[in-house]
Every structure is written in C-alpha cells, then in structure tokens.
Amino acid sequence: MPIQTLITKGKVPVKIYTGQVDPAAYQQLLNLSQMPFVHSHIAVMPDVHCGKGATVGSVIPTLGAIIPAAVGVDIGCGMCAVRLSLNANDLPDSLRSLRLALEAAVPVGFAMHRSDRAQRSTINALGVGLHQILDKHPKVNAKQNKPYQTWIRQLGTLGGGNHFIELCLDESDKVWIMLHSGSRGIGNVIGEYFINLAKKDMGQHLLNLPDKDLAYFREGAKHYDDYLLAVGWAQDYAMTNRREMLRLIGEVLHKKWPKLTFTKEVINCHHNYVAHEWHFDAKVLITRKGAIRAGEGELGIIPGSMGARSYVVRGKGNEQSFCSCSHGAGRLMSRSEAKRRYNADDVAHQTQGIECRKDSGVIDEIPAAYKDIEQVMAQQSDLVEVVHQLRQVMCIKG
C-alpha cells in the first residue's frame, strides 16, 4: 500500500504507512517534524506506536545533528535468523526439553554467563573500542556493577522484555532459528548516559524544544563525535551478541542432531540504530527507531508476536520510506495495560500449540498486546516482498 497518512503541520512532512496512529504517537511525530535539521521528511512504518521522545516505527534523516533518544537505549537491537538442515518431521513431539536446554545455554532476563563464553579475539576487538569511549567518558562505567565483567559475560545472552529465541517452520516445513536481542546492559547505560548528556549540553536551549527528550548533539559540538563512536560500538556489540547466541544455540542443537548444519546465509539486522546513508541528494544520518533497512534486494526479518507468523522479506528500495520497513507488528497497548486486561490463562489460550512459558511473567507479551501482523504486512507491500513465512513452534522469552 502507498502512504496512508500525511502530517504537514511541521517544518517537514511526516509520511505514514498506516491510517491508524494513536494520539500520543501522532503528537510525538509532530514534535519530531518541528526539528530544524530533519532532511526532506520523516517516514513512519505501519507498526508505529508511542516511544520515549521519538516514535517507535519512525525513520528520521538528519543533517548535522543526532538525537540520542531517537536511537534509544537498546542500541543496535535487532533480529537474526537462519534456516537449519532440519524438517518439521525431524522434531520431537514435545519441545519442552529442547526449550529448557536452550534456556540453560543462553541466559535470559538480567542473567549472564558465569564465565567468559565469547572467544578472546572477539572480546579483545570489542574492548579496544570500548576503552576509547571510556577514556573520554569514564562515568559510563560507574552506571554498572562490575562493568568490565558484565559486558563480556552478557555476550551471548538474551535479555528481557520483547526479546526472544524461536524455533520456526517455514512454508516448506523447513526449520529456522530466529532471535531478537540488542546491546544488553552496556548499550543501555551508553544510551542513558548520552541522552542525559545531550540534555545537559543544551542548557537553556532545552526549553525551546517541543519535548526535552528530543535533546540533540550538533555536528562540531563537544560530544557529537563521541556519541557517534559510542553508538557505533554498541551496534557492533549487539550484532556480535546475536552471533554469539546463534553459536550457543548451535552447540545445543548439535548434541541432539550431530549432522545438523546452518545454511550459509545468516540474516542479522538492526532495527534501533543510526547509519550514514545517501537520500534525496544529501548524505544524512538515518535514525531507524523500530525500523529495518529494506534496500533493493536486501533481506530482513519482520517478527509477529509470540502467537503470530513472522516474515523474512526482501526490500524494494522504496525511497519514500528511506529504504525502510517495519521492525515487527508493533504494540497495540502498553505493558501495564496488557497486565491489567489479561491473565496467565489468556496467555496459554493465545499460545496454544507453541512450546513456551505460559505464566504471569509473560502476560505483557501476550499476542493480543500487539497489532495484527497480517495487516501490518499488507500496509507495507510497497516496501518489501515476502520471501518466507515463519510460524513458531517454540518461543523463549526473557
């Protein structure tokens, strides 16, 4: 579908690929469109919903400035997926023991590994970049307990919230592993630190913003380059974290299926990140806040909820969306609202046939808390084409 909603009240237009935008998200988009350094327009994906400062599902091109809150605190959060050399009939009738084995291998929630699991070369490579950040901003370390140990031992861990590991079947009953995670604790403290630093650096000018969470760094300002270095490092960490999880998952699967192999093409894509790109005759900083890149021919992953289908897609390179598409179904209601409306029995009913937790700890991730993924996919048919449909048979939540 083409653009469904157009906001023209700001300094630049806002082009939205859905007709359903809640009032809070609409106001956030209007606030973003007032920023003087936004280039051309703002593109908004059909999974749009209210975020902190910037709207989830927004793609923001900027010239000479960056808004840390638009990137957020789960810097580099994204998806990873790979097809296995297994078919549906290779799976056991019950996947419970496999789920428990994977949960033992990949710590979830706030947990981390009890020892260093990543290769020393991986740790050393990341350590060089992190020390460059800490040399100028040692207070980043002060925000974590045992910071050096934590970032190393959280490599290859899931986290909580909407992060997950899934075993899925495609339209040919081929088995896939799909996972969703980001930059863990270290990405969170880097994000929070620079969001607050941007507010501090703006001083009295902060009062002129439509929302204080839109505090920004201007190119050439004291901390502009420092933030880009830090956000780039956290994005690398997030991608490495997903690779490490995939490696650990592979070790578990090989114990049960010794001859198992992964296909060569592993999809690993960010959906909370910033990158330099060329759009509408300018080299801009593109901030994708809950959106993935969908350049022509590029593969991406759009997950549904834990009770709905997910999609492997190929981008169409649509310039109006800045070569972007949605990062998922998008929340229909807040976590607190989901907990108020539903209970563990509802979770069990809505995830029937899927091996997963069905207790009160995952009520906020109940499928009904998310938008209809089929509708979201229909609304972005101009942006991507479907390569594979995936239906989950097992889901691990943090």
Tab-separated table of C-alpha atoms in Angstrom:
chain	number	residue	atom	x	y	z
A	1	MET	CA	0.000	0.000	0.000
A	2	PRO	CA	1.134	3.598	-0.516
A	3	ILE	CA	1.410	6.264	2.195
A	4	GLN	CA	-1.858	6.390	4.164
A	5	THR	CA	-1.445	9.456	6.395
A	6	LEU	CA	0.371	12.753	5.811
A	7	ILE	CA	1.183	15.297	8.534
A	8	THR	CA	2.097	18.730	7.136
A	9	LYS	CA	1.988	20.929	10.233
A	10	GLY	CA	5.734	20.847	10.949
A	11	LYS	CA	8.897	22.046	9.192
A	12	VAL	CA	8.933	18.810	7.156
A	13	PRO	CA	6.138	16.411	6.185
A	14	VAL	CA	5.555	13.132	8.023
A	15	LYS	CA	4.638	10.263	5.684
A	16	ILE	CA	2.918	7.340	7.439
A	17	TYR	CA	2.241	3.886	6.009
A	18	THR	CA	-0.921	3.337	8.040
A	19	GLY	CA	-4.136	5.163	8.783
A	20	GLN	CA	-4.106	4.139	12.425
A	21	VAL	CA	-1.901	6.334	14.616
A	22	ASP	CA	-2.736	6.800	18.283
A	23	PRO	CA	-2.866	10.420	19.546
A	24	ALA	CA	0.311	10.171	21.672
A	25	ALA	CA	2.343	8.830	18.740
A	26	TYR	CA	0.825	11.478	16.437
A	27	GLN	CA	1.977	14.234	18.808
A	28	GLN	CA	5.467	12.753	19.011
A	29	LEU	CA	5.691	12.720	15.225
A	30	LEU	CA	4.507	16.301	15.067
A	31	ASN	CA	7.192	17.243	17.615
A	32	LEU	CA	9.878	15.491	15.547
A	33	SER	CA	8.777	17.310	12.411
A	34	GLN	CA	9.494	20.647	14.139
A	35	MET	CA	13.225	19.896	14.457
A	36	PRO	CA	15.201	22.232	12.151
A	37	PHE	CA	17.769	19.690	10.935
A	38	VAL	CA	15.415	16.956	9.621
A	39	HIS	CA	16.032	16.429	5.897
A	40	SER	CA	13.210	16.032	3.355
A	41	HIS	CA	10.591	14.275	5.518
A	42	ILE	CA	10.023	11.675	8.248
A	43	ALA	CA	8.867	8.207	7.210
A	44	VAL	CA	6.709	6.172	9.596
A	45	MET	CA	6.141	2.444	9.386
A	46	PRO	CA	2.770	0.677	9.883
A	47	ASP	CA	3.845	-0.737	13.284
A	48	VAL	CA	4.050	2.817	14.664
A	49	HIS	CA	3.413	3.375	18.369
A	50	CYS	CA	4.415	5.800	21.097
A	51	GLY	CA	8.022	5.657	22.342
A	52	LYS	CA	10.253	7.758	24.568
A	53	GLY	CA	10.916	11.075	22.825
A	54	ALA	CA	10.799	9.585	19.344
A	55	THR	CA	8.055	7.366	17.989
A	56	VAL	CA	8.715	3.661	17.527
A	57	GLY	CA	8.444	2.901	13.822
A	58	SER	CA	9.924	6.213	12.689
A	59	VAL	CA	12.768	6.802	10.220
A	60	ILE	CA	14.448	10.155	10.783
A	61	PRO	CA	17.020	11.638	8.361
A	62	THR	CA	19.096	14.435	9.892
A	63	LEU	CA	21.748	16.813	8.614
A	64	GLY	CA	24.486	17.850	11.051
A	65	ALA	CA	22.732	16.643	14.194
A	66	ILE	CA	21.711	13.476	16.040
A	67	ILE	CA	19.025	12.845	18.690
A	68	PRO	CA	20.219	10.155	21.168
A	69	ALA	CA	16.702	9.420	22.472
A	70	ALA	CA	15.587	8.696	18.911
A	71	VAL	CA	18.104	5.863	18.782
A	72	GLY	CA	17.057	4.838	22.288
A	73	VAL	CA	18.737	2.774	24.991
A	74	ASP	CA	18.644	-0.675	23.377
A	75	ILE	CA	21.141	0.464	20.770
A	76	GLY	CA	21.508	-1.977	17.904
A	77	CYS	CA	18.545	-4.080	18.951
A	78	GLY	CA	17.572	-6.297	16.067
A	79	MET	CA	16.909	-9.709	14.602
A	80	CYS	CA	18.861	-12.740	13.495
A	81	ALA	CA	17.560	-15.758	11.571
A	82	VAL	CA	18.985	-18.813	9.848
A	83	ARG	CA	17.483	-21.902	8.223
A	84	LEU	CA	18.611	-25.305	9.510
A	85	SER	CA	19.079	-28.619	7.712
A	86	LEU	CA	16.068	-29.989	9.585
A	87	ASN	CA	12.458	-30.562	8.594
A	88	ALA	CA	9.374	-30.482	10.787
A	89	ASN	CA	9.295	-34.279	10.961
A	90	ASP	CA	12.803	-34.283	12.480
A	91	LEU	CA	11.464	-32.533	15.593
A	92	PRO	CA	10.281	-34.479	18.641
A	93	ASP	CA	6.618	-34.464	19.626
A	94	SER	CA	7.477	-32.408	22.727
A	95	LEU	CA	9.893	-29.477	22.505
A	96	ARG	CA	9.941	-28.806	26.242
A	97	SER	CA	13.301	-30.462	26.924
A	98	LEU	CA	14.853	-28.577	23.997
A	99	ARG	CA	13.466	-25.276	25.290
A	100	LEU	CA	14.905	-25.934	28.752
A	101	ALA	CA	18.277	-26.874	27.263
A	102	LEU	CA	18.380	-23.648	25.260
A	103	GLU	CA	17.363	-21.585	28.301
A	104	ALA	CA	20.253	-23.202	30.202
A	105	ALA	CA	22.717	-22.361	27.412
A	106	VAL	CA	21.545	-18.797	26.734
A	107	PRO	CA	20.849	-16.767	29.902
A	108	VAL	CA	17.621	-14.746	29.783
A	109	GLY	CA	16.333	-11.668	31.605
A	110	PHE	CA	19.010	-9.976	33.726
A	111	ALA	CA	21.141	-13.132	33.859
A	112	MET	CA	24.600	-13.504	32.305
A	113	HIS	CA	27.131	-16.278	31.811
A	114	ARG	CA	29.094	-17.360	34.882
A	115	SER	CA	32.337	-17.274	32.903
A	116	ASP	CA	33.590	-15.668	29.678
A	117	ARG	CA	31.952	-17.568	26.809
A	118	ALA	CA	32.916	-15.403	23.828
A	119	GLN	CA	36.231	-16.006	22.097
A	120	ARG	CA	39.134	-13.932	23.403
A	121	SER	CA	39.678	-12.371	19.964
A	122	THR	CA	36.045	-11.144	19.966
A	123	ILE	CA	36.388	-9.723	23.477
A	124	ASN	CA	39.683	-8.008	22.667
A	125	ALA	CA	38.325	-6.435	19.476
A	126	LEU	CA	35.308	-5.000	21.288
A	127	GLY	CA	37.466	-3.954	24.225
A	128	VAL	CA	39.580	-1.630	22.081
A	129	GLY	CA	36.544	0.388	21.003
A	130	LEU	CA	35.006	0.455	24.464
A	131	HIS	CA	38.195	1.766	26.048
A	132	GLN	CA	38.220	4.627	23.529
A	133	ILE	CA	34.781	5.607	24.796
A	134	LEU	CA	35.655	5.181	28.477
A	135	ASP	CA	38.853	7.242	28.161
A	136	LYS	CA	36.673	10.285	27.498
A	137	HIS	CA	33.567	9.231	29.433
A	138	PRO	CA	34.594	7.139	32.466
A	139	LYS	CA	31.219	7.789	34.107
A	140	VAL	CA	29.659	5.258	31.702
A	141	ASN	CA	31.390	2.558	33.757
A	142	ALA	CA	30.029	3.948	37.014
A	143	LYS	CA	26.490	3.032	35.999
A	144	GLN	CA	27.055	-0.743	36.105
A	145	ASN	CA	28.062	-3.151	38.842
A	146	LYS	CA	31.294	-4.920	37.799
A	147	PRO	CA	31.107	-3.230	34.378
A	148	TYR	CA	34.055	-4.939	32.681
A	149	GLN	CA	32.894	-8.401	33.670
A	150	THR	CA	29.268	-7.614	32.835
A	151	TRP	CA	29.660	-6.584	29.193
A	152	ILE	CA	31.836	-9.616	28.486
A	153	ARG	CA	29.592	-12.139	30.203
A	154	GLN	CA	26.431	-10.706	28.679
A	155	LEU	CA	27.746	-11.517	25.209
A	156	GLY	CA	25.536	-14.359	24.072
A	157	THR	CA	22.595	-13.541	26.372
A	158	LEU	CA	19.003	-12.700	25.540
A	159	GLY	CA	17.764	-10.008	27.910
A	160	GLY	CA	14.121	-9.469	28.818
A	161	GLY	CA	11.013	-7.667	27.570
A	162	ASN	CA	10.152	-8.485	23.975
A	163	HIS	CA	13.446	-10.265	23.254
A	164	PHE	CA	13.081	-13.887	22.254
A	165	ILE	CA	14.512	-17.044	20.705
A	166	GLU	CA	12.184	-19.028	18.471
A	167	LEU	CA	12.172	-22.309	16.606
A	168	CYS	CA	10.047	-21.798	13.493
A	169	LEU	CA	8.787	-23.657	10.440
A	170	ASP	CA	8.557	-22.043	7.019
A	171	GLU	CA	6.046	-22.702	4.248
A	172	SER	CA	8.014	-25.832	3.237
A	173	ASP	CA	8.253	-27.105	6.815
A	174	LYS	CA	11.961	-26.280	6.965
A	175	VAL	CA	13.166	-25.443	10.487
A	176	TRP	CA	14.543	-21.989	11.313
A	177	ILE	CA	16.117	-20.385	14.358
A	178	MET	CA	15.080	-16.766	14.867
A	179	LEU	CA	16.124	-14.477	17.698
A	180	HIS	CA	15.649	-10.896	18.829
A	181	SER	CA	18.074	-9.079	21.124
A	182	GLY	CA	20.265	-5.999	21.445
A	183	SER	CA	23.218	-4.446	23.239
A	184	ARG	CA	22.201	-5.590	26.730
A	185	GLY	CA	23.286	-3.661	29.841
A	186	ILE	CA	26.217	-1.839	28.300
A	187	GLY	CA	24.074	-0.476	25.463
A	188	ASN	CA	21.501	0.687	27.977
A	189	VAL	CA	23.988	2.641	30.093
A	190	ILE	CA	25.613	4.180	26.998
A	191	GLY	CA	22.188	5.245	25.719
A	192	GLU	CA	21.039	6.727	29.030
A	193	TYR	CA	24.365	8.472	29.582
A	194	PHE	CA	24.366	10.282	26.228
A	195	ILE	CA	20.636	11.091	26.345
A	196	ASN	CA	21.247	12.882	29.640
A	197	LEU	CA	24.473	14.446	28.348
A	198	ALA	CA	22.622	15.888	25.344
A	199	LYS	CA	20.084	17.490	27.698
A	200	LYS	CA	22.882	18.910	29.839
A	201	ASP	CA	24.830	20.250	26.852
A	202	MET	CA	21.766	22.065	25.503
A	203	GLY	CA	21.356	24.027	28.728
A	204	GLN	CA	18.675	26.692	28.438
A	205	HIS	CA	18.072	25.805	24.781
A	206	LEU	CA	16.379	22.650	26.038
A	207	LEU	CA	13.374	24.813	26.950
A	208	ASN	CA	12.852	25.666	23.266
A	209	LEU	CA	12.284	22.033	22.268
A	210	PRO	CA	8.766	20.625	21.886
A	211	ASP	CA	9.933	17.667	24.042
A	212	LYS	CA	13.062	17.595	26.225
A	213	ASP	CA	13.704	14.019	25.076
A	214	LEU	CA	14.492	15.465	21.650
A	215	ALA	CA	17.748	16.933	23.005
A	216	TYR	CA	20.423	16.615	20.339
A	217	PHE	CA	24.123	16.955	19.566
A	218	ARG	CA	25.082	19.294	16.719
A	219	GLU	CA	27.924	18.336	14.400
A	220	GLY	CA	31.097	20.033	15.635
A	221	ALA	CA	29.817	20.237	19.223
A	222	LYS	CA	31.908	18.797	22.048
A	223	HIS	CA	30.203	15.404	22.305
A	224	TYR	CA	28.856	14.816	18.784
A	225	ASP	CA	31.706	12.590	17.612
A	226	ASP	CA	31.873	10.862	20.992
A	227	TYR	CA	28.238	9.825	20.712
A	228	LEU	CA	28.622	8.534	17.159
A	229	LEU	CA	31.630	6.486	18.301
A	230	ALA	CA	29.682	5.104	21.269
A	231	VAL	CA	26.515	4.322	19.329
A	232	GLY	CA	28.536	2.628	16.588
A	233	TRP	CA	30.321	0.488	19.174
A	234	ALA	CA	27.034	-0.526	20.837
A	235	GLN	CA	25.617	-1.507	17.435
A	236	ASP	CA	28.654	-3.725	16.811
A	237	TYR	CA	28.212	-5.238	20.274
A	238	ALA	CA	24.535	-6.001	19.596
A	239	MET	CA	25.301	-7.733	16.311
A	240	THR	CA	28.099	-9.727	17.973
A	241	ASN	CA	25.721	-10.655	20.803
A	242	ARG	CA	23.264	-12.163	18.311
A	243	ARG	CA	26.061	-14.097	16.594
A	244	GLU	CA	27.214	-15.450	19.966
A	245	MET	CA	23.692	-16.571	20.833
A	246	LEU	CA	23.400	-18.329	17.498
A	247	ARG	CA	26.689	-20.133	18.190
A	248	LEU	CA	25.498	-21.273	21.630
A	249	ILE	CA	22.164	-22.401	20.209
A	250	GLY	CA	24.051	-24.371	17.574
A	251	GLU	CA	26.023	-26.195	20.279
A	252	VAL	CA	22.780	-27.320	21.938
A	253	LEU	CA	21.198	-28.424	18.664
A	254	HIS	CA	24.274	-30.378	17.601
A	255	LYS	CA	24.020	-32.524	20.721
A	256	LYS	CA	20.622	-33.736	19.548
A	257	TRP	CA	21.281	-33.647	15.791
A	258	PRO	CA	25.041	-34.177	15.271
A	259	LYS	CA	24.813	-33.812	11.480
A	260	LEU	CA	22.804	-30.569	11.633
A	261	THR	CA	24.070	-27.630	9.565
A	262	PHE	CA	23.106	-23.962	9.198
A	263	THR	CA	22.501	-22.531	5.733
A	264	LYS	CA	25.248	-20.174	4.589
A	265	GLU	CA	23.115	-17.036	4.618
A	266	VAL	CA	22.507	-15.750	8.146
A	267	ILE	CA	20.289	-12.650	8.314
A	268	ASN	CA	21.419	-10.267	11.075
A	269	CYS	CA	19.808	-6.819	11.012
A	270	HIS	CA	19.447	-3.885	13.388
A	271	HIS	CA	16.160	-2.069	13.951
A	272	ASN	CA	17.234	0.530	16.552
A	273	TYR	CA	20.251	2.261	15.073
A	274	VAL	CA	21.860	5.125	13.188
A	275	ALA	CA	23.806	4.990	9.909
A	276	HIS	CA	25.232	7.350	7.276
A	277	GLU	CA	23.264	6.986	4.032
A	278	TRP	CA	22.537	8.971	0.873
A	279	HIS	CA	18.913	10.058	0.433
A	280	PHE	CA	17.256	12.831	-1.573
A	281	ASP	CA	20.524	14.383	-2.774
A	282	ALA	CA	22.192	14.501	0.635
A	283	LYS	CA	24.397	12.366	2.854
A	284	VAL	CA	22.355	12.110	6.047
A	285	LEU	CA	22.349	10.356	9.368
A	286	ILE	CA	19.412	7.956	9.225
A	287	THR	CA	17.971	7.007	12.601
A	288	ARG	CA	15.734	3.968	12.421
A	289	LYS	CA	13.757	3.761	15.646
A	290	GLY	CA	11.962	0.437	15.324
A	291	ALA	CA	12.510	0.011	11.587
A	292	ILE	CA	14.844	-2.091	9.448
A	293	ARG	CA	16.684	-1.209	6.282
A	294	ALA	CA	14.891	-2.519	3.176
A	295	GLY	CA	17.200	-1.531	0.349
A	296	GLU	CA	16.550	-3.148	-3.031
A	297	GLY	CA	17.264	-6.862	-2.739
A	298	GLU	CA	18.256	-6.721	0.941
A	299	LEU	CA	16.898	-9.425	3.240
A	300	GLY	CA	15.300	-8.538	6.565
A	301	ILE	CA	13.160	-10.035	9.322
A	302	ILE	CA	9.758	-8.793	10.497
A	303	PRO	CA	8.543	-10.764	13.535
A	304	GLY	CA	4.969	-11.036	14.709
A	305	SER	CA	4.017	-11.672	18.327
A	306	MET	CA	4.669	-14.992	20.083
A	307	GLY	CA	1.363	-16.284	18.704
A	308	ALA	CA	1.544	-14.996	15.134
A	309	ARG	CA	3.568	-15.524	11.975
A	310	SER	CA	6.873	-13.800	11.234
A	311	TYR	CA	8.342	-12.924	7.849
A	312	VAL	CA	11.649	-12.994	6.041
A	313	VAL	CA	11.402	-10.195	3.484
A	314	ARG	CA	13.324	-8.694	0.585
A	315	GLY	CA	13.472	-4.915	0.353
A	316	LYS	CA	12.158	-2.991	-2.646
A	317	GLY	CA	14.378	0.069	-2.071
A	318	ASN	CA	11.471	2.497	-1.737
A	319	GLU	CA	12.999	5.975	-1.356
A	320	GLN	CA	9.877	7.487	0.239
A	321	SER	CA	10.493	5.215	3.243
A	322	PHE	CA	14.255	5.872	3.064
A	323	CYS	CA	14.600	2.209	2.039
A	324	SER	CA	12.981	1.046	5.295
A	325	CYS	CA	10.169	-1.164	6.557
A	326	SER	CA	8.601	-2.098	9.886
A	327	HIS	CA	10.525	-3.975	12.576
A	328	GLY	CA	7.578	-6.083	13.720
A	329	ALA	CA	3.881	-5.993	14.452
A	330	GLY	CA	4.164	-3.087	16.897
A	331	ARG	CA	2.493	-2.802	20.264
A	332	LEU	CA	-1.243	-2.224	20.402
A	333	MET	CA	-1.220	-1.485	24.127
A	334	SER	CA	1.295	-0.753	26.883
A	335	ARG	CA	2.756	-3.461	29.073
A	336	SER	CA	0.823	-2.219	32.073
A	337	GLU	CA	-2.437	-2.229	30.101
A	338	ALA	CA	-1.789	-5.787	28.915
A	339	LYS	CA	-1.232	-6.928	32.502
A	340	ARG	CA	-4.454	-5.205	33.556
A	341	ARG	CA	-6.558	-6.834	30.826
A	342	TYR	CA	-5.161	-10.365	30.664
A	343	ASN	CA	-4.002	-13.246	32.845
A	344	ALA	CA	-1.911	-16.413	32.522
A	345	ASP	CA	-4.905	-18.408	31.254
A	346	ASP	CA	-5.254	-15.948	28.388
A	347	VAL	CA	-1.560	-16.409	27.543
A	348	ALA	CA	-2.000	-20.195	27.493
A	349	HIS	CA	-5.043	-19.909	25.225
A	350	GLN	CA	-3.420	-17.472	22.775
A	351	THR	CA	-0.201	-19.504	22.530
A	352	GLN	CA	-1.876	-22.882	22.170
A	353	GLY	CA	0.322	-25.329	20.261
A	354	ILE	CA	3.522	-23.353	20.938
A	355	GLU	CA	6.114	-24.568	23.442
A	356	CYS	CA	6.739	-21.522	25.624
A	357	ARG	CA	6.282	-20.053	29.067
A	358	LYS	CA	2.618	-19.509	29.862
A	359	ASP	CA	2.909	-17.927	33.303
A	360	SER	CA	2.136	-14.473	34.706
A	361	GLY	CA	5.684	-13.299	33.947
A	362	VAL	CA	4.966	-13.030	30.216
A	363	ILE	CA	1.475	-11.509	30.260
A	364	ASP	CA	2.836	-8.211	28.908
A	365	GLU	CA	3.999	-10.138	25.807
A	366	ILE	CA	0.616	-11.761	25.149
A	367	PRO	CA	-0.222	-11.788	21.405
A	368	ALA	CA	-3.287	-9.560	21.954
A	369	ALA	CA	-0.958	-6.751	23.121
A	370	TYR	CA	0.367	-6.484	19.552
A	371	LYS	CA	-1.095	-5.304	16.254
A	372	ASP	CA	-2.243	-7.753	13.606
A	373	ILE	CA	0.958	-8.680	11.735
A	374	GLU	CA	-1.015	-9.595	8.602
A	375	GLN	CA	-2.443	-6.087	8.405
A	376	VAL	CA	0.987	-4.550	9.063
A	377	MET	CA	2.452	-6.604	6.209
A	378	ALA	CA	-0.351	-5.595	3.849
A	379	GLN	CA	0.278	-1.914	4.617
A	380	GLN	CA	3.929	-2.144	3.556
A	381	SER	CA	3.570	-4.078	0.319
A	382	ASP	CA	5.232	-1.112	-1.439
A	383	LEU	CA	8.301	-1.525	0.778
A	384	VAL	CA	9.046	-5.266	0.864
A	385	GLU	CA	8.142	-8.592	-0.692
A	386	VAL	CA	7.729	-11.751	1.369
A	387	VAL	CA	10.399	-14.425	0.885
A	388	HIS	CA	9.394	-16.793	3.712
A	389	GLN	CA	6.532	-17.060	6.199
A	390	LEU	CA	7.616	-18.460	9.552
A	391	ARG	CA	5.321	-19.925	12.195
A	392	GLN	CA	6.849	-20.551	15.599
A	393	VAL	CA	6.639	-23.898	17.362
A	394	MET	CA	8.799	-22.862	20.320
A	395	CYS	CA	9.403	-19.477	21.923
A	396	ILE	CA	11.803	-18.484	24.695
A	397	LYS	CA	11.120	-15.146	26.401
A	398	GLY	CA	13.258	-13.334	28.939
